XYZ file of C-alpha atoms in Angstrom:
525
model
C 23.395 -7.631 28.231
C 23.127 -8.009 32.010
C 19.818 -7.580 33.730
C 20.443 -6.297 37.268
C 17.464 -7.139 39.483
C 17.746 -4.974 42.541
C 19.939 -4.993 45.553
C 17.862 -6.973 48.023
C 20.161 -10.049 48.215
C 23.436 -8.308 48.932
C 25.354 -9.251 52.110
C 24.760 -6.989 54.986
C 28.113 -5.196 54.811
C 27.637 -4.426 51.116
C 24.265 -3.083 51.719
C 25.643 -0.733 54.358
C 28.256 0.481 51.892
C 26.140 0.614 48.704
C 22.791 1.756 49.669
C 22.148 5.291 50.935
C 21.696 5.760 54.620
C 19.291 8.604 54.691
C 17.983 11.294 57.030
C 15.555 14.126 56.265
C 17.284 17.541 56.382
C 14.576 20.108 55.331
C 13.650 18.679 51.913
C 16.970 17.011 51.167
C 18.168 13.454 51.983
C 21.778 13.281 52.926
C 23.357 9.943 51.935
C 26.363 7.664 52.443
C 27.320 6.138 49.081
C 29.388 3.177 48.012
C 32.875 4.192 47.147
C 32.566 4.100 43.323
C 35.647 6.252 42.958
C 37.913 3.562 44.353
C 36.119 0.824 42.407
C 36.548 2.796 39.162
C 40.209 3.410 39.841
C 40.638 -0.358 40.419
C 39.192 -0.904 37.021
C 41.579 1.719 35.492
C 38.797 4.109 34.439
C 39.502 7.672 35.359
C 36.941 10.452 35.899
C 37.703 12.394 32.783
C 35.943 13.239 29.407
C 38.248 11.240 27.104
C 36.941 9.566 24.033
C 38.248 6.239 25.456
C 36.053 6.736 28.488
C 33.042 7.529 26.502
C 33.470 4.321 24.618
C 33.963 1.985 27.494
C 32.231 3.730 30.382
C 29.096 1.645 30.134
C 31.058 -1.629 30.008
C 32.813 -0.660 33.124
C 29.574 0.502 34.833
C 27.830 -2.658 33.974
C 30.845 -4.621 35.127
C 30.737 -2.942 38.435
C 26.966 -3.552 38.767
C 27.555 -7.207 37.855
C 30.171 -7.624 40.565
C 28.103 -6.005 43.205
C 24.531 -7.059 42.363
C 22.622 -10.190 41.463
C 22.604 -10.462 37.724
C 21.304 -12.656 34.908
C 23.144 -13.050 31.627
C 20.764 -15.476 29.915
C 20.436 -14.022 26.353
C 16.992 -15.668 25.928
C 15.656 -13.807 28.968
C 17.330 -10.626 27.632
C 15.449 -10.878 24.384
C 12.133 -11.637 26.131
C 12.703 -8.629 28.356
C 12.999 -6.326 25.312
C 9.833 -7.756 23.751
C 7.785 -7.654 26.907
C 8.889 -4.397 28.499
C 8.175 -1.916 25.649
C 4.816 -1.072 24.060
C 6.326 -0.186 20.625
C 8.538 -2.724 18.987
C 10.682 0.216 17.570
C 11.817 0.646 21.182
C 12.319 -3.099 21.751
C 14.850 -3.282 18.904
C 17.317 -1.159 20.877
C 19.775 -3.222 22.948
C 21.429 -1.756 26.044
C 24.687 -2.946 27.487
C 22.887 -3.791 30.656
C 19.778 -2.860 32.515
C 19.171 -2.351 36.233
C 15.955 -2.499 38.216
C 16.363 -0.502 41.428
C 13.967 -0.974 44.304
C 14.504 2.233 46.291
C 15.443 5.865 45.736
C 18.770 5.134 47.463
C 19.640 2.533 44.892
C 18.720 4.950 42.124
C 20.989 7.643 43.611
C 23.852 5.095 43.725
C 23.312 4.243 39.998
C 23.099 7.847 39.025
C 26.438 8.503 40.829
C 27.970 5.633 38.956
C 26.869 6.615 35.494
C 28.078 10.150 36.197
C 31.512 8.949 37.196
C 31.874 6.523 34.315
C 30.384 8.769 31.721
C 27.968 5.917 30.878
C 25.104 6.869 28.586
C 21.754 5.834 30.007
C 18.015 5.696 29.556
C 15.235 5.859 32.120
C 12.137 3.665 31.651
C 8.911 3.887 33.671
C 6.128 2.111 31.658
C 7.947 2.057 28.299
C 5.112 3.464 26.346
C 7.135 5.822 24.207
C 6.748 5.180 20.468
C 10.137 5.877 18.986
C 13.402 4.093 19.505
C 15.408 5.607 22.276
C 12.559 7.254 24.073
C 13.181 5.069 27.117
C 15.702 2.624 25.710
C 19.300 3.001 24.654
C 21.719 1.175 22.428
C 24.882 -0.089 24.235
C 24.150 1.967 27.312
C 22.560 1.436 30.707
C 18.759 1.259 31.001
C 17.388 2.191 34.407
C 14.126 0.370 34.606
C 11.950 1.692 37.426
C 9.227 -0.993 37.426
C 10.258 -2.249 40.861
C 9.613 1.321 42.340
C 5.934 0.413 42.607
C 4.736 1.918 45.934
C 1.022 2.540 46.158
C -0.237 3.949 49.510
C -2.488 6.598 50.894
C -0.605 9.234 52.798
C -3.476 9.329 55.430
C -6.107 6.593 55.117
C -8.540 8.473 57.259
C -8.251 11.641 55.143
C -7.209 10.308 51.723
C -6.187 13.453 49.908
C -2.749 12.268 48.711
C -1.661 8.915 47.067
C 1.965 8.026 47.003
C 2.632 6.383 43.690
C 5.981 4.845 42.446
C 6.978 5.428 38.832
C 7.099 1.751 38.184
C 3.287 1.529 38.287
C 1.107 1.612 35.245
C -2.100 3.540 35.567
C -4.202 0.365 35.826
C -2.221 -0.546 38.984
C -3.175 2.862 40.382
C -6.859 2.544 39.465
C -7.130 -1.018 40.748
C -5.844 0.286 44.064
C -8.036 3.451 44.345
C -11.306 2.452 42.510
C -12.493 0.073 45.308
C -11.959 2.895 47.768
C -14.083 5.237 45.567
C -10.989 7.471 44.986
C -9.037 8.481 41.954
C -6.249 10.739 40.678
C -5.397 12.550 37.494
C -4.079 9.634 35.586
C -3.890 8.095 32.114
C -6.810 7.010 29.946
C -4.778 4.039 28.731
C -4.425 1.285 31.289
C -0.873 0.215 30.364
C 0.753 3.600 30.200
C 3.377 4.196 32.939
C 3.005 6.788 35.621
C 6.408 8.422 35.129
C 6.653 9.744 31.601
C 2.973 10.505 31.401
C 2.997 12.733 34.429
C 6.258 14.462 33.603
C 5.095 15.305 30.102
C 1.679 16.686 30.910
C -0.948 14.009 31.378
C -4.469 14.193 29.932
C -7.091 12.516 32.135
C -10.792 11.586 31.998
C -11.063 14.026 34.905
C -9.121 16.852 33.310
C -12.169 19.177 32.680
C -12.636 19.434 36.451
C -9.119 19.137 37.895
C -6.567 19.823 35.073
C -3.791 17.692 33.780
C -1.786 15.138 35.731
C 1.045 17.623 36.177
C -1.386 19.914 37.994
C -2.181 17.235 40.512
C 1.369 16.432 41.819
C 1.730 17.811 45.305
C 5.344 16.548 45.731
C 8.112 14.760 43.846
C 10.643 12.592 45.398
C 13.564 13.229 43.044
C 17.022 11.901 42.579
C 19.065 14.723 41.267
C 21.923 14.455 38.676
C 24.381 14.784 41.585
C 22.680 11.862 43.359
C 20.900 13.740 46.051
C 17.438 12.742 47.082
C 15.141 15.732 47.320
C 11.397 16.233 48.299
C 10.417 18.739 45.636
C 7.248 20.744 46.120
C 6.080 24.372 45.784
C 7.575 25.327 49.159
C 10.818 23.434 49.188
C 12.187 24.009 45.595
C 9.705 26.123 43.717
C 11.898 26.505 40.638
C 12.543 22.750 40.334
C 8.832 22.046 41.063
C 7.834 24.349 38.187
C 10.311 22.656 35.818
C 9.088 19.158 36.648
C 5.686 20.188 35.661
C 6.069 19.527 31.974
C 9.891 19.455 31.824
C 10.124 15.640 31.178
C 13.156 13.613 32.200
C 15.669 16.462 32.141
C 16.111 17.162 35.900
C 16.747 13.853 37.510
C 14.805 10.674 38.187
C 11.465 10.853 39.994
C 11.219 7.921 42.466
C 7.830 8.809 43.880
C 4.870 11.055 42.955
C 2.563 12.316 45.724
C -0.708 12.841 43.799
C -3.686 14.861 44.829
C -6.571 12.356 45.428
C -10.270 13.032 45.071
C -13.599 11.140 45.644
C -14.627 9.229 42.542
C -17.383 6.576 42.138
C -19.049 4.897 39.259
C -18.901 6.643 35.805
C -20.597 6.321 32.418
C -18.860 6.124 29.066
C -17.325 4.113 26.226
C -16.393 4.240 22.546
C -18.715 4.828 19.583
C -18.165 4.024 15.981
C -20.130 5.670 13.120
C -19.995 5.179 9.291
C -17.945 7.783 7.325
C -21.140 9.580 6.116
C -21.618 10.745 9.775
C -18.141 12.367 9.921
C -19.586 15.898 9.544
C -21.980 15.234 12.524
C -19.048 14.055 14.669
C -17.012 17.174 13.795
C -19.989 19.441 14.550
C -20.584 17.726 17.935
C -16.989 18.111 18.843
C -16.771 21.717 17.860
C -19.893 22.521 19.916
C -18.483 20.580 22.836
C -15.207 22.592 22.690
C -17.092 25.811 23.471
C -19.892 24.327 25.668
C -17.639 22.077 27.860
C -17.380 24.546 30.698
C -21.159 24.037 31.363
C -20.525 20.505 32.764
C -17.027 19.729 33.998
C -17.862 16.011 34.465
C -17.925 15.550 30.701
C -14.936 14.437 28.676
C -14.857 13.709 24.962
C -12.478 13.292 22.046
C -13.001 12.064 18.494
C -11.068 9.921 15.972
C -11.041 8.606 12.498
C -9.779 5.145 11.664
C -10.341 2.270 9.272
C -12.252 -0.969 9.593
C -10.330 -4.241 9.655
C -10.418 -4.537 5.891
C -8.786 -1.005 5.615
C -11.161 0.029 2.798
C -13.842 1.646 4.948
C -13.261 4.747 6.889
C -15.236 5.400 10.134
C -15.534 8.251 12.603
C -15.790 7.729 16.304
C -15.718 9.173 19.777
C -14.432 8.357 23.176
C -16.883 9.643 25.837
C -16.650 9.738 29.599
C -18.834 11.175 32.304
C -17.549 11.287 35.822
C -20.858 10.552 37.412
C -23.162 7.557 37.058
C -25.588 9.415 34.723
C -26.613 7.655 31.553
C -26.583 9.761 28.353
C -25.883 13.021 30.015
C -27.093 16.121 28.295
C -23.523 17.494 28.013
C -22.629 14.656 25.659
C -26.009 14.551 23.826
C -24.676 15.842 20.457
C -22.404 12.804 20.285
C -24.828 10.206 21.493
C -27.519 11.156 19.018
C -25.280 10.362 16.109
C -26.149 6.889 14.550
C -23.457 4.259 15.271
C -22.492 0.905 13.883
C -20.987 -0.014 17.258
C -21.193 1.396 20.715
C -19.759 0.390 24.061
C -21.434 3.213 26.081
C -22.304 1.823 29.546
C -22.081 2.254 33.342
C -18.416 1.849 34.152
C -15.572 2.984 36.239
C -12.176 4.526 35.422
C -10.302 1.206 35.610
C -12.732 -0.564 33.190
C -12.704 2.322 30.803
C -8.928 2.583 30.873
C -8.729 -1.133 30.060
C -11.018 -0.633 27.041
C -8.960 2.192 25.619
C -5.780 0.180 26.251
C -7.112 -2.627 24.106
C -7.196 -0.247 21.108
C -3.403 0.326 21.506
C -1.843 -3.218 21.224
C 1.784 -4.037 22.117
C 4.401 -5.597 19.834
C 3.555 -3.292 16.931
C 5.706 -0.604 15.361
C 4.127 2.747 16.465
C 4.570 6.383 15.626
C 3.043 9.447 17.258
C 3.000 12.906 15.848
C 1.326 16.073 17.153
C 0.360 19.688 16.445
C -1.820 22.273 18.238
C -4.366 24.773 16.707
C -7.097 27.095 17.701
C -10.457 25.277 17.536
C -12.624 26.029 14.508
C -14.837 23.892 12.317
C -12.762 24.846 9.226
C -9.554 23.652 10.929
C -11.304 20.410 12.066
C -12.312 19.724 8.460
C -8.843 20.470 7.258
C -7.293 17.989 9.737
C -9.796 15.276 8.502
C -9.267 16.010 4.785
C -5.438 15.965 5.052
C -5.490 12.784 7.120
C -7.609 10.996 4.571
C -5.422 12.092 1.672
C -2.213 11.017 3.385
C -3.663 7.809 4.881
C -4.411 6.710 1.256
C -0.623 6.685 0.610
C 0.043 4.012 3.286
C -3.117 2.248 4.284
C -2.799 -0.646 1.846
C 0.630 -1.688 3.070
C 0.406 -4.863 5.041
C -0.309 -4.270 8.726
C -0.476 -0.516 8.480
C -3.361 1.076 10.390
C -3.383 4.992 10.418
C -5.576 6.858 12.902
C -6.398 10.519 13.513
C -7.215 11.618 17.030
C -8.533 15.129 17.804
C -8.709 16.317 21.384
C -9.215 19.483 23.227
C -7.344 21.784 25.628
C -10.377 23.587 27.051
C -10.457 27.009 28.670
C -11.096 25.276 32.010
C -8.152 23.037 31.685
C -5.902 25.980 30.737
C -7.184 27.925 33.780
C -5.915 25.144 36.048
C -2.374 25.341 34.619
C -1.689 28.336 36.864
C -2.545 26.262 39.933
C 0.238 25.610 42.496
C 2.631 28.013 40.985
C 2.088 27.162 37.325
C 3.810 24.898 34.840
C 6.269 25.300 32.102
C 4.109 24.525 29.114
C 3.676 28.093 27.963
C -0.045 28.029 27.368
C -1.754 31.116 28.829
C -5.217 31.875 29.943
C -7.390 33.208 27.143
C -5.698 31.046 24.460
C -8.303 28.225 24.527
C -10.034 26.190 23.547
C -7.221 24.629 21.625
C -7.303 21.552 19.205
C -4.708 18.915 19.976
C -3.917 16.804 16.891
C -2.342 13.320 17.315
C -1.600 10.974 14.367
C -0.877 7.544 15.761
C -0.001 4.803 13.268
C 0.655 1.158 13.971
C 2.396 -1.159 11.525
C 4.321 -4.412 11.445
C 7.250 -4.254 8.980
C 10.454 -2.213 9.352
C 10.641 -1.813 5.651
C 7.599 0.396 5.876
C 9.107 2.798 8.308
C 10.072 5.439 5.770
C 6.639 5.565 4.177
C 4.738 5.686 7.452
C 6.985 8.285 9.037
C 6.841 10.301 5.813
C 3.065 10.351 5.965
C 3.125 11.416 9.608
C 5.410 14.332 8.846
C 3.301 15.454 5.878
C 0.188 15.439 8.040
C 1.687 17.664 10.682
C 3.409 19.867 8.135
C 0.335 20.328 5.972
C -2.101 20.892 8.927
C 0.334 23.397 10.432
C 0.604 25.238 7.088
C -3.213 25.406 6.861
C -3.455 26.619 10.373
C -0.942 29.368 9.758
C -2.846 30.441 6.681
C -6.109 30.592 8.625
C -4.499 32.373 11.605
C -5.283 29.355 13.890
C -1.722 28.090 14.518
C -0.460 27.547 18.099
C 3.172 26.705 18.816
C 2.576 24.230 21.669
C 3.625 20.601 21.173
C 2.185 18.040 23.631
C 5.332 16.066 24.791
C 3.488 12.785 25.265
C 2.376 12.722 21.634
C 5.405 14.294 19.946
C 7.591 12.503 17.390
C 11.246 12.284 18.307
C 12.268 14.920 15.700
C 9.815 17.638 17.006
C 11.179 20.385 19.108
C 8.971 20.089 22.232
C 10.717 22.561 24.611
C 11.066 25.203 21.962
C 7.348 25.078 21.723
C 7.011 26.173 25.340
C 8.237 29.718 24.278
C 11.613 31.338 24.504
C 11.175 32.679 28.093
C 10.168 29.304 29.461
C 12.896 27.448 27.575
C 15.524 29.835 28.950
C 14.152 29.367 32.401
C 14.235 25.532 32.048
C 17.825 25.645 30.869
C 18.821 27.855 33.759
C 17.214 25.527 36.278
C 18.940 22.601 34.533
C 22.340 24.262 34.980
C 21.571 25.093 38.581
C 20.746 21.567 39.665
C 22.919 19.750 37.007
C 25.966 21.939 36.490
C 27.787 19.020 34.682
C 24.706 18.547 32.528
C 24.679 14.823 33.164
C 21.079 14.518 32.111
C 21.626 16.467 28.931
C 24.817 14.718 27.781
C 24.568 11.158 29.088
C 20.802 10.701 28.652
C 20.432 11.225 24.907
C 16.935 9.781 24.406
C 13.594 11.529 24.572
C 13.308 15.357 24.467
C 16.213 17.519 25.588
C 16.555 21.191 26.453
């Protein structure tokens, strides 16, 4: 496997040929590309759809990259890369033919052109926080690793309303840049999550009650399209593509820069609470009341969880609380803070500090699974989720290294009302449908031999809770992309009309369906 580490050390002539020489024409960047066609012909690989080409396209693509770019073939470093660059060890077990780390949008465009011509299957990785194998990794293909696309800058330092963020950043990078400036954006609550996949899939933030999800806060996308153009995509330039990128995942090209709406944000208050299992009903009651009272104070954010103590035998209920102003024990979160705790980290804090705390609860180098479902909020449905989780967790919790968790979050009416901002998004959630209950069942474990048992429990939890919700008339079809298991039909959950529209937009900008056929991982249309 050949790591390809950017193009910076190429000779001047090669740079002129390989990198894209750009100019802005409306919202499109015209480019001069390296003559891949001639290089491919020289290798005896023709631009066709033969089985032979499908089998050796990535070998040829990686060979071309190796010839033209600085590469490392050290197998020890390759192994270290896999272990270090992915959050879930299920992803790290997948071995690509080679990986490339572009440093500019022009380099990304050149790589996209090459994989299209060689029919090389590829994966695109931002932060590598997907749980299942193939989410942002690929066996025997080309991994396009965006970590060196790490721009962080204010569009206008004197009037800081937009931050330019490269997809190679993790959210902690963004917060460490903005927090000293008393600014923030709609970003992740887990420090080590990457900007790219999070934002394209939805993006729940500590500040979502006031501003919406991360996809609501993208003013402009710099996008490399499947035909290797570089576009500036916003509501005015390409409104259909802009709509599709707001929840459409990695199906429409590679985003090389997000221009994020930026707002003032100073010190906060929040943390994590843990209570004994006998207080579970109080936690559920506080959460249900918060679901309906949340609009009274848009600075308040809360979600709840059930997990097990280190010895696995003792269940506990907890909450993650955040308040966007430096107010201790705000009234809006009072129903949570009055519950007796065995441990609490509630404190004066800031978004970077809080994100680091949540990140510590999600360790790397473990096998991870996520699974999700959505329901209408009711106390009966909350209890059903808890009861089913406890029953199914019993079947796996005593296996060595297995730690099951239930996380229950909200999609409040205020959040939903912001989905229509800036031309709307493709999620298919309409005003009047909230508040909704978002279930996530994250499990971490250590041994591959436990995969079947753990994944079976995850499927039973989502199947049983969905069946109960249907019976109670509380089912909602929506599946949150960032929590979905690889087997779940995310885009079908957006509704037939939106799915058809997404497919039409895909065919318009990707008539050869490069990103549907050659990028097999993650969720497809």
